[in-house]
Amino acid sequence: QLQLVESGGGLVQPGGSLRLSCAASTFSLDYYSVGWFRQAPGKEREGVSCISSSDDSTNYADSVKGRFTISRDDAKKRVTLEIDTLKPEDTAVYYCAAEPGFRKCVLRDSSYDFWGQGTQVTVSS
């Protein structure tokens, strides 16, 4: 019954930055690892980053090349994905997802039980 809501997507010029947010509508995220995934039309869903519930350790996909930063607020109610130096290839629908438990997070969509509706990120001049 956990519901997740993403926000922060929009149209951004190449080289710009964007901050996406994932918040739980009912419960805090204390007991959940949270991942960010993206999917562009005609492409497979790609896990880009996640943060673990156990120790706030993080994982990043090689494809983001250090441009993405994931963090959790002190109250563990919101997870933020900061994206720097946006590129056209970053254009996709971005989803946040949550996994209950305290194990370290992985960038595999089948590991996550709860998903948000997604937010569109478009990088274009």
Short mmCIF file of C-alpha atoms in Angstrom, two decimals:
data_model
loop_
_atom_site.label_atom_id
_atom_site.label_comp_id
_atom_site.label_asym_id
_atom_site.label_seq_id
_atom_site.Cartn_x
_atom_site.Cartn_y
_atom_site.Cartn_z
CA GLN A 1 0.00 0.00 0.00
CA LEU A 2 3.02 2.26 -0.19
CA GLN A 3 2.54 4.93 -2.83
CA LEU A 4 5.36 6.90 -4.37
CA VAL A 5 5.15 10.24 -6.12
CA GLU A 6 7.86 11.62 -8.38
CA SER A 7 8.26 15.28 -9.17
CA GLY A 8 10.75 17.63 -10.76
CA GLY A 9 10.72 16.52 -14.36
CA GLY A 10 10.44 18.93 -17.23
CA LEU A 11 12.06 20.39 -20.31
CA VAL A 12 15.69 21.39 -19.84
CA GLN A 13 18.39 22.56 -22.22
CA PRO A 14 21.52 20.46 -22.71
CA GLY A 15 24.11 21.25 -20.08
CA GLY A 16 21.52 22.22 -17.54
CA SER A 17 20.66 20.51 -14.30
CA LEU A 18 17.58 18.98 -12.82
CA ARG A 19 16.49 17.69 -9.46
CA LEU A 20 14.00 14.87 -9.21
CA SER A 21 12.21 13.97 -6.01
CA CYS A 22 10.56 10.78 -4.80
CA ALA A 23 8.27 10.93 -1.79
CA ALA A 24 6.13 8.38 -0.01
CA SER A 25 2.52 9.41 0.31
CA THR A 26 1.68 7.25 3.32
CA PHE A 27 4.79 5.96 5.05
CA SER A 28 8.29 7.20 5.52
CA LEU A 29 11.06 5.48 3.61
CA ASP A 30 12.97 4.35 6.71
CA TYR A 31 12.63 0.68 5.85
CA TYR A 32 12.95 0.94 2.09
CA SER A 33 15.76 1.06 -0.36
CA VAL A 34 14.88 3.45 -3.17
CA GLY A 35 15.97 3.24 -6.76
CA TRP A 36 15.65 5.47 -9.79
CA PHE A 37 15.00 3.96 -13.19
CA ARG A 38 14.47 5.46 -16.59
CA GLN A 39 13.00 4.31 -19.85
CA ALA A 40 13.17 5.96 -23.22
CA PRO A 41 10.85 4.94 -26.07
CA GLY A 42 12.01 1.75 -27.71
CA LYS A 43 14.63 1.06 -25.06
CA GLU A 44 14.90 -1.22 -22.08
CA ARG A 45 14.31 0.15 -18.64
CA GLU A 46 17.60 1.21 -17.11
CA GLY A 47 18.44 1.43 -13.45
CA VAL A 48 20.42 4.60 -12.89
CA SER A 49 20.87 4.90 -9.14
CA CYS A 50 19.71 3.61 -5.79
CA ILE A 51 20.21 4.24 -2.11
CA SER A 52 20.10 1.54 0.54
CA SER A 53 17.91 1.59 3.61
CA SER A 54 20.52 -0.16 5.73
CA ASP A 55 23.35 2.34 5.58
CA ASP A 56 22.48 4.87 2.85
CA SER A 57 25.10 3.39 0.59
CA THR A 58 24.55 4.17 -3.07
CA ASN A 59 24.93 2.59 -6.48
CA TYR A 60 25.16 4.25 -9.87
CA ALA A 61 24.95 2.94 -13.38
CA ASP A 62 28.06 3.37 -15.47
CA SER A 63 26.01 5.21 -18.06
CA VAL A 64 25.41 8.24 -15.86
CA LYS A 65 29.15 8.89 -15.70
CA GLY A 66 29.17 10.55 -12.32
CA ARG A 67 26.59 13.17 -13.27
CA PHE A 68 23.86 11.79 -11.02
CA THR A 69 23.72 12.10 -7.25
CA ILE A 70 21.17 10.35 -5.08
CA SER A 71 20.42 11.34 -1.50
CA ARG A 72 17.87 10.87 1.24
CA ASP A 73 16.68 13.58 3.60
CA ASP A 74 17.29 13.28 7.33
CA ALA A 75 13.73 12.23 8.06
CA LYS A 76 13.89 9.62 5.28
CA LYS A 77 10.68 10.90 3.77
CA ARG A 78 12.12 11.94 0.45
CA VAL A 79 14.80 10.74 -1.94
CA THR A 80 16.33 13.16 -4.41
CA LEU A 81 18.14 12.52 -7.66
CA GLU A 82 20.29 15.42 -8.80
CA ILE A 83 21.35 15.37 -12.42
CA ASP A 84 24.10 17.60 -13.72
CA THR A 85 25.24 18.36 -17.26
CA LEU A 86 22.09 17.02 -18.83
CA LYS A 87 22.42 15.43 -22.24
CA PRO A 88 19.79 14.66 -24.87
CA GLU A 89 20.29 10.96 -24.18
CA ASP A 90 19.03 11.54 -20.66
CA THR A 91 15.57 12.09 -22.10
CA ALA A 92 13.28 9.46 -20.63
CA VAL A 93 10.50 8.81 -18.19
CA TYR A 94 12.08 8.54 -14.77
CA TYR A 95 10.57 6.28 -12.13
CA CYS A 96 11.33 5.85 -8.47
CA ALA A 97 10.81 2.50 -6.83
CA ALA A 98 11.03 1.14 -3.29
CA GLU A 99 12.16 -2.18 -1.88
CA PRO A 100 11.28 -3.12 1.70
CA GLY A 101 14.01 -4.48 3.89
CA PHE A 102 17.50 -3.57 4.91
CA ARG A 103 19.68 -5.20 2.30
CA LYS A 104 21.86 -3.13 0.05
CA CYS A 105 20.20 -1.83 -3.07
CA VAL A 106 20.68 -3.14 -6.58
CA LEU A 107 19.92 -1.68 -9.98
CA ARG A 108 17.52 -4.42 -11.00
CA ASP A 109 13.87 -3.49 -11.46
CA SER A 110 12.59 -6.90 -10.37
CA SER A 111 13.98 -6.24 -6.89
CA TYR A 112 11.51 -3.43 -6.26
CA ASP A 113 7.93 -3.85 -5.13
CA PHE A 114 6.50 -0.34 -5.28
CA TRP A 115 6.65 2.09 -8.17
CA GLY A 116 5.69 5.65 -8.85
CA GLN A 117 3.90 6.88 -11.94
CA GLY A 118 6.99 8.42 -13.47
CA THR A 119 8.05 11.91 -14.42
CA GLN A 120 9.11 13.00 -17.89
CA VAL A 121 12.56 14.46 -18.39
CA THR A 122 13.19 16.02 -21.78
CA VAL A 123 16.57 17.47 -22.68
CA SER A 124 16.41 19.55 -25.82
CA SER A 125 17.45 22.89 -27.24
#
